Structures are given as C-alpha cells and as structure tokens.
C-alpha cells in the first residue's frame, strides 16, 4: 500500500487503532455473552482504556483474558500502545440498561436533568427506562401527624444525568 500524507498522520493511526480495538472487543465479547462494554477510550497517544461490566459481575480473570486477547492481536511495532482493562466499580455511574437490569432490588441515587435527585430501590428496568420505589413520610390527609406512603417513579434514561448504586 502506498503511504499518503493522510495515512501517516497521527489521526489516521488513532482512528485505525480505535477501529481495530472495537473489532477485537466485539469478537471477544461475542465469545463471552455475559460481559458487555461500558466504555472504550483510545487516546491520541495510543492509551487504550476499556471498562467492562457483566450480568454476573466481572472477574480479574475476565479482564486478563480480554487484555491478553487484544494485546496479542495488536502489533507493538505498528502501534506503541498501553492497554488497561477494568471492571466498572461500585461507585461508577450506571451507563446502560443491562447495568440497571443486573441491579434490580438495589438502592440507587438518581440525579435528574431538572436538578432534583431521588433515592430508592430499583424495582424494574428495560431498554426505555426504570422504576424507583421508596417510602416517604407525609402529612395525614385528615387530622394531625404523618403517615408513611410508598412512592413509585417511572423514569426514562434520557431524563437522568447520573445514577449510582448506593452501598
């Protein structure tokens, strides 16, 4: 292949590396259907950062297996790169519907676009959104004092800024 000015540019190598890593990730994740990608970052200096999650969690061996697979498919002579494969941590925000599904029954803190925030148990989740449940004290409709009522809020993912599982 004849090298042109475009194929020698850092941007070309960056995009080429990103496409290779995306393809390799797709291949290895197809072999491990319980695992899924949360985030892939490829820096202009060829730093590759991969964050994974899994329906049943992610083990150290899962990260090692994926790291080795990608590392052995890339040629360090062509691309000098650094590679980091990690699992999504407890304090990391939930980013896709599969993460919500695996956390049903756990307590979440949700920050909404309208500036408010909610805390409650994740009751249901699907591809469009999720439902939170929580108990709240409110004044009695008649008489003095307060009663505990159960609140339910159905939220779509597009009205959420950030969602974190509370430990």
PDB file of C-alpha atoms in Angstrom:
ATOM      1  CA  UNK A   1       0.000   0.000   0.000  1.00  0.00           C
ATOM      2  CA  UNK A   2       1.333   3.396  -0.948  1.00  0.00           C
ATOM      3  CA  UNK A   3       1.684   5.727   2.033  1.00  0.00           C
ATOM      4  CA  UNK A   4      -0.024   9.072   1.558  1.00  0.00           C
ATOM      5  CA  UNK A   5       0.109  12.104   3.788  1.00  0.00           C
ATOM      6  CA  UNK A   6      -3.275  11.067   5.303  1.00  0.00           C
ATOM      7  CA  UNK A   7      -2.118   7.520   6.190  1.00  0.00           C
ATOM      8  CA  UNK A   8       0.937   8.890   8.024  1.00  0.00           C
ATOM      9  CA  UNK A   9      -0.992  11.360  10.173  1.00  0.00           C
ATOM     10  CA  UNK A  10      -1.452  10.729  13.928  1.00  0.00           C
ATOM     11  CA  UNK A  11      -5.226  10.968  13.443  1.00  0.00           C
ATOM     12  CA  UNK A  12      -5.122   8.140  10.888  1.00  0.00           C
ATOM     13  CA  UNK A  13      -3.234   5.873  13.309  1.00  0.00           C
ATOM     14  CA  UNK A  14      -5.571   6.848  16.142  1.00  0.00           C
ATOM     15  CA  UNK A  15      -8.712   6.012  14.119  1.00  0.00           C
ATOM     16  CA  UNK A  16      -7.139   2.838  12.765  1.00  0.00           C
ATOM     17  CA  UNK A  17      -6.206   1.673  16.278  1.00  0.00           C
ATOM     18  CA  UNK A  18      -9.672   2.520  17.617  1.00  0.00           C
ATOM     19  CA  UNK A  19     -11.362   0.517  14.829  1.00  0.00           C
ATOM     20  CA  UNK A  20      -9.064  -2.459  15.449  1.00  0.00           C
ATOM     21  CA  UNK A  21      -9.772  -2.410  19.190  1.00  0.00           C
ATOM     22  CA  UNK A  22     -13.547  -2.081  18.611  1.00  0.00           C
ATOM     23  CA  UNK A  23     -13.452  -5.068  16.258  1.00  0.00           C
ATOM     24  CA  UNK A  24     -11.370  -7.171  18.671  1.00  0.00           C
ATOM     25  CA  UNK A  25     -13.641  -6.254  21.585  1.00  0.00           C
ATOM     26  CA  UNK A  26     -16.706  -7.213  19.578  1.00  0.00           C
ATOM     27  CA  UNK A  27     -15.120 -10.574  18.769  1.00  0.00           C
ATOM     28  CA  UNK A  28     -14.099 -11.439  22.342  1.00  0.00           C
ATOM     29  CA  UNK A  29     -17.354 -10.182  23.877  1.00  0.00           C
ATOM     30  CA  UNK A  30     -19.331 -12.343  21.415  1.00  0.00           C
ATOM     31  CA  UNK A  31     -17.494 -15.320  22.961  1.00  0.00           C
ATOM     32  CA  UNK A  32     -18.426 -14.097  26.465  1.00  0.00           C
ATOM     33  CA  UNK A  33     -22.091 -13.013  26.185  1.00  0.00           C
ATOM     34  CA  UNK A  34     -22.481 -12.255  29.910  1.00  0.00           C
ATOM     35  CA  UNK A  35     -19.880  -9.467  29.603  1.00  0.00           C
ATOM     36  CA  UNK A  36     -20.558  -6.109  27.994  1.00  0.00           C
ATOM     37  CA  UNK A  37     -18.687  -2.910  27.206  1.00  0.00           C
ATOM     38  CA  UNK A  38     -19.311   0.183  29.304  1.00  0.00           C
ATOM     39  CA  UNK A  39     -16.661   2.449  27.859  1.00  0.00           C
ATOM     40  CA  UNK A  40     -13.802   2.377  25.371  1.00  0.00           C
ATOM     41  CA  UNK A  41     -11.329   5.240  25.248  1.00  0.00           C
ATOM     42  CA  UNK A  42      -8.410   5.412  22.857  1.00  0.00           C
ATOM     43  CA  UNK A  43      -6.206   8.408  23.481  1.00  0.00           C
ATOM     44  CA  UNK A  44      -4.303  10.228  20.762  1.00  0.00           C
ATOM     45  CA  UNK A  45      -1.129   8.840  22.416  1.00  0.00           C
ATOM     46  CA  UNK A  46      -2.442   5.249  21.948  1.00  0.00           C
ATOM     47  CA  UNK A  47      -3.572   4.703  25.525  1.00  0.00           C
ATOM     48  CA  UNK A  48      -6.420   2.201  25.412  1.00  0.00           C
ATOM     49  CA  UNK A  49      -8.818   2.111  28.358  1.00  0.00           C
ATOM     50  CA  UNK A  50     -11.621  -0.457  28.436  1.00  0.00           C
ATOM     51  CA  UNK A  51     -14.289  -0.608  31.155  1.00  0.00           C
ATOM     52  CA  UNK A  52     -16.439  -3.748  31.261  1.00  0.00           C
ATOM     53  CA  UNK A  53     -19.390  -4.982  33.242  1.00  0.00           C
ATOM     54  CA  UNK A  54     -21.145  -8.313  33.327  1.00  0.00           C
ATOM     55  CA  UNK A  55     -24.552  -9.731  34.084  1.00  0.00           C
ATOM     56  CA  UNK A  56     -22.860 -11.744  36.852  1.00  0.00           C
ATOM     57  CA  UNK A  57     -20.038  -9.288  37.527  1.00  0.00           C
ATOM     58  CA  UNK A  58     -16.538  -9.206  36.046  1.00  0.00           C
ATOM     59  CA  UNK A  59     -13.689 -11.265  37.449  1.00  0.00           C
ATOM     60  CA  UNK A  60      -9.995 -10.487  37.363  1.00  0.00           C
ATOM     61  CA  UNK A  61      -9.607 -13.461  35.017  1.00  0.00           C
ATOM     62  CA  UNK A  62     -12.165 -11.907  32.628  1.00  0.00           C
ATOM     63  CA  UNK A  63     -10.101  -8.700  32.482  1.00  0.00           C
ATOM     64  CA  UNK A  64      -6.849 -10.642  31.989  1.00  0.00           C
ATOM     65  CA  UNK A  65      -8.358 -12.801  29.233  1.00  0.00           C
ATOM     66  CA  UNK A  66      -9.673  -9.793  27.298  1.00  0.00           C
ATOM     67  CA  UNK A  67      -6.474  -7.814  27.831  1.00  0.00           C
ATOM     68  CA  UNK A  68      -4.306 -10.674  26.552  1.00  0.00           C
ATOM     69  CA  UNK A  69      -6.580 -11.309  23.581  1.00  0.00           C
ATOM     70  CA  UNK A  70      -6.393  -7.688  22.439  1.00  0.00           C
ATOM     71  CA  UNK A  71      -2.692  -7.346  23.213  1.00  0.00           C
ATOM     72  CA  UNK A  72      -1.802 -10.449  21.192  1.00  0.00           C
ATOM     73  CA  UNK A  73      -3.795  -9.223  18.182  1.00  0.00           C
ATOM     74  CA  UNK A  74      -2.096  -5.811  18.029  1.00  0.00           C
ATOM     75  CA  UNK A  75       1.454  -5.332  16.802  1.00  0.00           C
ATOM     76  CA  UNK A  76       3.548  -3.156  19.103  1.00  0.00           C
ATOM     77  CA  UNK A  77       5.873  -2.440  16.163  1.00  0.00           C
ATOM     78  CA  UNK A  78       2.971  -0.793  14.312  1.00  0.00           C
ATOM     79  CA  UNK A  79       1.306   0.868  17.294  1.00  0.00           C
ATOM     80  CA  UNK A  80       3.099   1.614  20.521  1.00  0.00           C
ATOM     81  CA  UNK A  81       0.181   1.407  22.959  1.00  0.00           C
ATOM     82  CA  UNK A  82      -0.725   0.949  26.591  1.00  0.00           C
ATOM     83  CA  UNK A  83      -3.776  -1.124  27.479  1.00  0.00           C
ATOM     84  CA  UNK A  84      -5.915  -1.117  30.608  1.00  0.00           C
ATOM     85  CA  UNK A  85      -8.949  -3.408  31.016  1.00  0.00           C
ATOM     86  CA  UNK A  86     -11.011  -2.883  34.176  1.00  0.00           C
ATOM     87  CA  UNK A  87     -14.423  -3.645  35.573  1.00  0.00           C
ATOM     88  CA  UNK A  88     -16.959  -0.960  36.358  1.00  0.00           C
ATOM     89  CA  UNK A  89     -16.553  -0.104  40.034  1.00  0.00           C
ATOM     90  CA  UNK A  90     -19.255   0.148  42.668  1.00  0.00           C
ATOM     91  CA  UNK A  91     -19.104   3.946  42.711  1.00  0.00           C
ATOM     92  CA  UNK A  92     -19.179   4.304  38.923  1.00  0.00           C
ATOM     93  CA  UNK A  93     -22.419   5.603  37.384  1.00  0.00           C
ATOM     94  CA  UNK A  94     -24.713   3.160  35.614  1.00  0.00           C
ATOM     95  CA  UNK A  95     -24.500   3.787  31.874  1.00  0.00           C
ATOM     96  CA  UNK A  96     -26.615   1.205  30.083  1.00  0.00           C
ATOM     97  CA  UNK A  97     -29.824  -0.758  30.521  1.00  0.00           C
ATOM     98  CA  UNK A  98     -28.018  -4.053  31.221  1.00  0.00           C
ATOM     99  CA  UNK A  99     -26.439  -2.460  34.284  1.00  0.00           C
ATOM    100  CA  UNK A 100     -29.868  -1.380  35.506  1.00  0.00           C
ATOM    101  CA  UNK A 101     -31.258  -4.896  34.958  1.00  0.00           C
ATOM    102  CA  UNK A 102     -28.493  -6.514  36.995  1.00  0.00           C
ATOM    103  CA  UNK A 103     -29.040  -4.059  39.867  1.00  0.00           C
ATOM    104  CA  UNK A 104     -32.798  -4.572  40.361  1.00  0.00           C
ATOM    105  CA  UNK A 105     -33.531  -4.609  44.095  1.00  0.00           C
ATOM    106  CA  UNK A 106     -30.591  -2.360  44.982  1.00  0.00           C
ATOM    107  CA  UNK A 107     -30.774   1.206  46.282  1.00  0.00           C
ATOM    108  CA  UNK A 108     -29.916   3.931  43.756  1.00  0.00           C
ATOM    109  CA  UNK A 109     -29.243   7.647  43.855  1.00  0.00           C
ATOM    110  CA  UNK A 110     -30.504   9.322  40.678  1.00  0.00           C
ATOM    111  CA  UNK A 111     -29.679  12.871  39.585  1.00  0.00           C
ATOM    112  CA  UNK A 112     -32.220  14.255  37.117  1.00  0.00           C
ATOM    113  CA  UNK A 113     -31.918  16.851  34.359  1.00  0.00           C
ATOM    114  CA  UNK A 114     -34.436  19.079  36.168  1.00  0.00           C
ATOM    115  CA  UNK A 115     -31.947  19.480  39.043  1.00  0.00           C
ATOM    116  CA  UNK A 116     -33.706  17.197  41.520  1.00  0.00           C
ATOM    117  CA  UNK A 117     -32.456  13.881  42.835  1.00  0.00           C
ATOM    118  CA  UNK A 118     -34.150  10.716  44.057  1.00  0.00           C
ATOM    119  CA  UNK A 119     -33.112   7.739  46.159  1.00  0.00           C
ATOM    120  CA  UNK A 120     -34.954   4.483  46.112  1.00  0.00           C
ATOM    121  CA  UNK A 121     -34.939   0.803  45.293  1.00  0.00           C
ATOM    122  CA  UNK A 122     -34.638  -0.113  41.645  1.00  0.00           C
ATOM    123  CA  UNK A 123     -37.882  -2.004  41.038  1.00  0.00           C
ATOM    124  CA  UNK A 124     -37.929  -2.604  37.267  1.00  0.00           C
ATOM    125  CA  UNK A 125     -35.804  -1.762  34.232  1.00  0.00           C
ATOM    126  CA  UNK A 126     -35.993  -2.179  30.474  1.00  0.00           C
ATOM    127  CA  UNK A 127     -34.473  -0.618  27.346  1.00  0.00           C
ATOM    128  CA  UNK A 128     -36.513   2.596  27.756  1.00  0.00           C
ATOM    129  CA  UNK A 129     -36.186   3.353  31.457  1.00  0.00           C
ATOM    130  CA  UNK A 130     -36.575   2.147  35.022  1.00  0.00           C
ATOM    131  CA  UNK A 131     -38.811   2.412  38.084  1.00  0.00           C
ATOM    132  CA  UNK A 132     -37.756   3.508  41.568  1.00  0.00           C
ATOM    133  CA  UNK A 133     -39.692   2.802  44.782  1.00  0.00           C
ATOM    134  CA  UNK A 134     -39.200   4.432  48.160  1.00  0.00           C
ATOM    135  CA  UNK A 135     -41.105   5.202  51.361  1.00  0.00           C
ATOM    136  CA  UNK A 136     -41.751   8.743  52.470  1.00  0.00           C
ATOM    137  CA  UNK A 137     -43.413  10.410  55.446  1.00  0.00           C
ATOM    138  CA  UNK A 138     -46.253  12.778  54.518  1.00  0.00           C
ATOM    139  CA  UNK A 139     -48.905  14.688  56.459  1.00  0.00           C
ATOM    140  CA  UNK A 140     -52.120  12.738  57.038  1.00  0.00           C
ATOM    141  CA  UNK A 141     -54.927  13.720  54.662  1.00  0.00           C
ATOM    142  CA  UNK A 142     -57.174  14.247  57.685  1.00  0.00           C
ATOM    143  CA  UNK A 143     -56.039  15.147  61.174  1.00  0.00           C
ATOM    144  CA  UNK A 144     -52.648  15.739  62.689  1.00  0.00           C
ATOM    145  CA  UNK A 145     -49.483  13.709  62.270  1.00  0.00           C
ATOM    146  CA  UNK A 146     -47.797  11.926  59.415  1.00  0.00           C
ATOM    147  CA  UNK A 147     -48.145   8.611  57.624  1.00  0.00           C
ATOM    148  CA  UNK A 148     -45.647   6.583  55.643  1.00  0.00           C
ATOM    149  CA  UNK A 149     -46.535   6.211  51.977  1.00  0.00           C
ATOM    150  CA  UNK A 150     -44.841   4.274  49.198  1.00  0.00           C
ATOM    151  CA  UNK A 151     -43.784   6.366  46.208  1.00  0.00           C
ATOM    152  CA  UNK A 152     -43.137   4.995  42.720  1.00  0.00           C
ATOM    153  CA  UNK A 153     -41.448   6.948  39.938  1.00  0.00           C
ATOM    154  CA  UNK A 154     -41.002   5.711  36.366  1.00  0.00           C
ATOM    155  CA  UNK A 155     -38.022   7.408  34.716  1.00  0.00           C
ATOM    156  CA  UNK A 156     -36.653   7.316  31.193  1.00  0.00           C
ATOM    157  CA  UNK A 157     -32.883   7.170  30.731  1.00  0.00           C
ATOM    158  CA  UNK A 158     -32.866  10.448  28.796  1.00  0.00           C
ATOM    159  CA  UNK A 159     -34.084  12.446  31.815  1.00  0.00           C
ATOM    160  CA  UNK A 160     -31.237  11.173  34.024  1.00  0.00           C
ATOM    161  CA  UNK A 161     -27.842  12.831  34.410  1.00  0.00           C
ATOM    162  CA  UNK A 162     -26.255  10.236  36.673  1.00  0.00           C
ATOM    163  CA  UNK A 163     -27.268   7.092  38.554  1.00  0.00           C
ATOM    164  CA  UNK A 164     -25.132   5.455  41.245  1.00  0.00           C
ATOM    165  CA  UNK A 165     -25.720   2.278  43.232  1.00  0.00           C
ATOM    166  CA  UNK A 166     -25.622   3.079  46.954  1.00  0.00           C
ATOM    167  CA  UNK A 167     -23.741   0.631  49.137  1.00  0.00           C
TER     168      UNK A 167
END
